[in-house]
Amino acid sequence: MSAPAPFWKSKRLDQMSREEWESLCDGCGRCCLHKLRDADTERLAFTNVACRLLDGATCRCRDYAHRARRVPDCVRLTPEALAAIDWLPPSCAYRRLAEGKDLAWWHPLVSGDPETVHTAGISVRGRVVGEREAGALEDHVVAWPGRPPSTRRGEKAR
């Protein structure tokens, strides 16, 4: 008798419990980077500037429970909201599952280790500037958050 499929393979995003939904976050912190959108072209640009609540070492929100009160434009990600969001990085588990892809090998639910996202070079650890120190966002435009990671098991992203 085979083991049952993991919940992310057997349930749609809108069928997941709150605990299952929250566990899909791999802790990379890429969604907590400031983004710029050109008013004329609608083109999206990622920056390496982190939200003031993002802990650059752990890549987790310092006040997740109260983030919307402290950062009014913080987006609460839900299955419904996901359909209208075009700025999630290609490595994001929510985006990957919505696109019919599986979780990546470095995702903690697959690897069993929450550090894998960091050792694989997927997270923002060591790559960000705090919004209070950054200055003009235009000076911090970077491409890597919007690119799919090019890592294979045992490799670190560049």
mmCIF file of C-alpha atoms in Angstrom:
data_model
loop_
_atom_site.group_PDB
_atom_site.id
_atom_site.type_symbol
_atom_site.label_atom_id
_atom_site.label_comp_id
_atom_site.label_asym_id
_atom_site.label_seq_id
_atom_site.Cartn_x
_atom_site.Cartn_y
_atom_site.Cartn_z
ATOM 1 C CA MET A 1 0.000 0.000 0.000
ATOM 2 C CA SER A 2 1.446 3.345 -1.011
ATOM 3 C CA ALA A 3 1.572 6.409 1.190
ATOM 4 C CA PRO A 4 -1.019 9.093 0.506
ATOM 5 C CA ALA A 5 0.066 12.001 -1.678
ATOM 6 C CA PRO A 6 1.192 15.116 0.186
ATOM 7 C CA PHE A 7 -1.551 17.703 0.624
ATOM 8 C CA TRP A 8 -0.087 20.067 -1.985
ATOM 9 C CA LYS A 9 -0.434 17.309 -4.590
ATOM 10 C CA SER A 10 -3.904 16.159 -3.543
ATOM 11 C CA LYS A 11 -5.668 19.458 -2.815
ATOM 12 C CA ARG A 12 -6.346 22.627 -4.750
ATOM 13 C CA LEU A 13 -5.079 25.804 -3.110
ATOM 14 C CA ASP A 14 -8.628 26.812 -2.146
ATOM 15 C CA GLN A 15 -9.158 23.446 -0.400
ATOM 16 C CA MET A 16 -6.210 23.758 1.955
ATOM 17 C CA SER A 17 -6.547 24.402 5.658
ATOM 18 C CA ARG A 18 -5.024 27.591 7.027
ATOM 19 C CA GLU A 19 -2.135 25.564 8.449
ATOM 20 C CA GLU A 20 -1.483 23.862 5.108
ATOM 21 C CA TRP A 21 -1.702 27.199 3.272
ATOM 22 C CA GLU A 22 0.743 28.897 5.627
ATOM 23 C CA SER A 23 3.183 25.965 5.387
ATOM 24 C CA LEU A 24 3.501 26.584 1.638
ATOM 25 C CA CYS A 25 5.559 29.690 2.348
ATOM 26 C CA ASP A 26 9.163 28.562 1.934
ATOM 27 C CA GLY A 27 10.577 31.506 3.884
ATOM 28 C CA CYS A 28 12.563 32.965 0.995
ATOM 29 C CA GLY A 29 11.450 36.574 1.612
ATOM 30 C CA ARG A 30 11.342 37.478 -2.100
ATOM 31 C CA CYS A 31 7.716 38.592 -1.903
ATOM 32 C CA CYS A 32 8.694 41.072 0.834
ATOM 33 C CA LEU A 33 10.947 43.029 -1.495
ATOM 34 C CA HIS A 34 9.753 46.360 -2.826
ATOM 35 C CA LYS A 35 8.710 46.365 -6.438
ATOM 36 C CA LEU A 36 8.301 49.208 -8.901
ATOM 37 C CA ARG A 37 5.743 49.347 -11.678
ATOM 38 C CA ASP A 38 6.176 51.705 -14.627
ATOM 39 C CA ALA A 39 3.073 53.873 -14.882
ATOM 40 C CA ASP A 40 3.149 53.908 -18.694
ATOM 41 C CA THR A 41 4.152 50.358 -19.571
ATOM 42 C CA GLU A 42 2.991 48.499 -16.432
ATOM 43 C CA ARG A 43 6.416 46.792 -16.498
ATOM 44 C CA LEU A 44 7.380 45.359 -13.116
ATOM 45 C CA ALA A 45 10.848 45.788 -11.613
ATOM 46 C CA PHE A 46 12.094 44.066 -8.491
ATOM 47 C CA THR A 47 14.405 45.758 -6.024
ATOM 48 C CA ASN A 48 16.686 44.371 -3.337
ATOM 49 C CA VAL A 49 15.007 46.622 -0.761
ATOM 50 C CA ALA A 50 13.215 44.690 1.969
ATOM 51 C CA CYS A 51 10.073 45.680 3.816
ATOM 52 C CA ARG A 52 10.909 47.154 7.193
ATOM 53 C CA LEU A 53 9.348 44.134 8.923
ATOM 54 C CA LEU A 54 11.437 41.548 7.081
ATOM 55 C CA ASP A 55 14.230 40.061 9.147
ATOM 56 C CA GLY A 56 17.101 39.788 6.665
ATOM 57 C CA ALA A 57 18.732 36.920 8.571
ATOM 58 C CA THR A 58 15.694 34.663 9.025
ATOM 59 C CA CYS A 59 13.771 35.913 5.962
ATOM 60 C CA ARG A 60 10.610 36.003 8.058
ATOM 61 C CA CYS A 61 8.308 38.838 9.054
ATOM 62 C CA ARG A 62 9.143 40.322 12.440
ATOM 63 C CA ASP A 63 5.439 40.893 13.205
ATOM 64 C CA TYR A 64 3.474 38.579 10.913
ATOM 65 C CA ALA A 65 0.292 38.671 13.013
ATOM 66 C CA HIS A 66 0.098 42.483 12.866
ATOM 67 C CA ARG A 67 1.805 43.164 9.532
ATOM 68 C CA ALA A 68 -1.258 44.679 7.823
ATOM 69 C CA ARG A 69 -1.677 47.192 10.629
ATOM 70 C CA ARG A 70 2.013 48.127 10.620
ATOM 71 C CA VAL A 71 2.461 48.046 6.831
ATOM 72 C CA PRO A 72 -0.909 49.020 5.294
ATOM 73 C CA ASP A 73 0.046 47.982 1.749
ATOM 74 C CA CYS A 74 1.171 44.503 2.840
ATOM 75 C CA VAL A 75 -0.782 42.020 0.727
ATOM 76 C CA ARG A 76 -2.605 39.197 2.455
ATOM 77 C CA LEU A 77 -2.086 36.282 0.126
ATOM 78 C CA THR A 78 -5.184 34.129 -0.327
ATOM 79 C CA PRO A 79 -6.228 31.706 -3.066
ATOM 80 C CA GLU A 80 -8.591 34.404 -4.361
ATOM 81 C CA ALA A 81 -5.961 37.168 -4.299
ATOM 82 C CA LEU A 82 -3.404 34.919 -5.978
ATOM 83 C CA ALA A 83 -5.252 35.067 -9.305
ATOM 84 C CA ALA A 84 -4.807 38.844 -9.520
ATOM 85 C CA ILE A 85 -1.175 39.030 -8.378
ATOM 86 C CA ASP A 86 1.505 39.149 -11.061
ATOM 87 C CA TRP A 87 4.505 39.951 -8.902
ATOM 88 C CA LEU A 88 5.166 36.728 -7.022
ATOM 89 C CA PRO A 89 8.604 35.401 -7.933
ATOM 90 C CA PRO A 90 8.753 32.282 -10.116
ATOM 91 C CA SER A 91 10.237 30.343 -7.195
ATOM 92 C CA CYS A 92 7.182 30.991 -4.989
ATOM 93 C CA ALA A 93 5.333 27.831 -3.944
ATOM 94 C CA TYR A 94 1.935 29.537 -4.247
ATOM 95 C CA ARG A 95 2.702 30.614 -7.789
ATOM 96 C CA ARG A 96 4.250 27.270 -8.732
ATOM 97 C CA LEU A 97 1.223 25.314 -7.508
ATOM 98 C CA ALA A 98 -1.202 27.749 -9.160
ATOM 99 C CA GLU A 99 0.683 27.173 -12.434
ATOM 100 C CA GLY A 100 0.380 23.383 -12.057
ATOM 101 C CA LYS A 101 4.020 22.852 -11.056
ATOM 102 C CA ASP A 102 5.301 20.908 -8.058
ATOM 103 C CA LEU A 103 7.237 22.295 -5.126
ATOM 104 C CA ALA A 104 10.963 22.634 -5.764
ATOM 105 C CA TRP A 105 13.464 20.264 -4.155
ATOM 106 C CA TRP A 106 14.686 22.952 -1.761
ATOM 107 C CA HIS A 107 11.211 23.725 -0.381
ATOM 108 C CA PRO A 108 11.103 22.801 3.339
ATOM 109 C CA LEU A 109 8.024 20.614 2.819
ATOM 110 C CA VAL A 110 10.010 18.548 0.300
ATOM 111 C CA SER A 111 13.484 18.662 1.867
ATOM 112 C CA GLY A 112 12.301 18.435 5.470
ATOM 113 C CA ASP A 113 14.742 21.207 6.376
ATOM 114 C CA PRO A 114 13.803 24.919 6.625
ATOM 115 C CA GLU A 115 17.449 25.846 5.930
ATOM 116 C CA THR A 116 17.444 24.329 2.429
ATOM 117 C CA VAL A 117 15.848 27.457 0.929
ATOM 118 C CA HIS A 118 18.849 29.408 2.237
ATOM 119 C CA THR A 119 21.602 26.918 1.411
ATOM 120 C CA ALA A 120 20.226 26.601 -2.132
ATOM 121 C CA GLY A 121 20.541 30.375 -2.500
ATOM 122 C CA ILE A 122 16.826 30.937 -3.079
ATOM 123 C CA SER A 123 16.214 33.225 -0.111
ATOM 124 C CA VAL A 124 17.035 36.908 0.203
ATOM 125 C CA ARG A 125 19.420 36.238 3.097
ATOM 126 C CA GLY A 126 22.502 38.427 2.688
ATOM 127 C CA ARG A 127 21.145 40.078 -0.472
ATOM 128 C CA VAL A 128 18.885 42.873 0.759
ATOM 129 C CA VAL A 129 18.945 46.429 2.029
ATOM 130 C CA GLY A 130 16.460 47.696 4.588
ATOM 131 C CA GLU A 131 13.939 50.236 3.334
ATOM 132 C CA ARG A 132 15.015 52.793 5.924
ATOM 133 C CA GLU A 133 18.638 52.655 4.709
ATOM 134 C CA ALA A 134 18.033 52.256 0.987
ATOM 135 C CA GLY A 135 17.220 55.714 -0.301
ATOM 136 C CA ALA A 136 15.607 55.830 -3.741
ATOM 137 C CA LEU A 137 14.130 52.495 -4.801
ATOM 138 C CA GLU A 138 15.133 53.214 -8.401
ATOM 139 C CA ASP A 139 18.758 52.857 -7.307
ATOM 140 C CA HIS A 140 18.137 49.283 -6.148
ATOM 141 C CA VAL A 141 16.532 47.597 -9.164
ATOM 142 C CA VAL A 142 17.756 44.002 -9.522
ATOM 143 C CA ALA A 143 16.724 41.111 -11.746
ATOM 144 C CA TRP A 144 17.329 38.050 -9.551
ATOM 145 C CA PRO A 145 14.051 38.042 -7.575
ATOM 146 C CA GLY A 146 12.051 37.774 -10.788
ATOM 147 C CA ARG A 147 14.166 35.046 -12.353
ATOM 148 C CA PRO A 148 13.581 31.348 -11.860
ATOM 149 C CA PRO A 149 16.350 29.870 -9.723
ATOM 150 C CA SER A 150 18.840 27.822 -11.712
ATOM 151 C CA THR A 151 19.729 25.384 -8.980
ATOM 152 C CA ARG A 152 19.805 21.658 -8.972
ATOM 153 C CA ARG A 153 19.981 19.574 -5.826
ATOM 154 C CA GLY A 154 23.267 20.314 -4.084
ATOM 155 C CA GLU A 155 23.903 23.536 -6.047
ATOM 156 C CA LYS A 156 23.677 27.073 -4.788
ATOM 157 C CA ALA A 157 21.934 29.739 -6.900
ATOM 158 C CA ARG A 158 24.088 32.512 -8.308
#
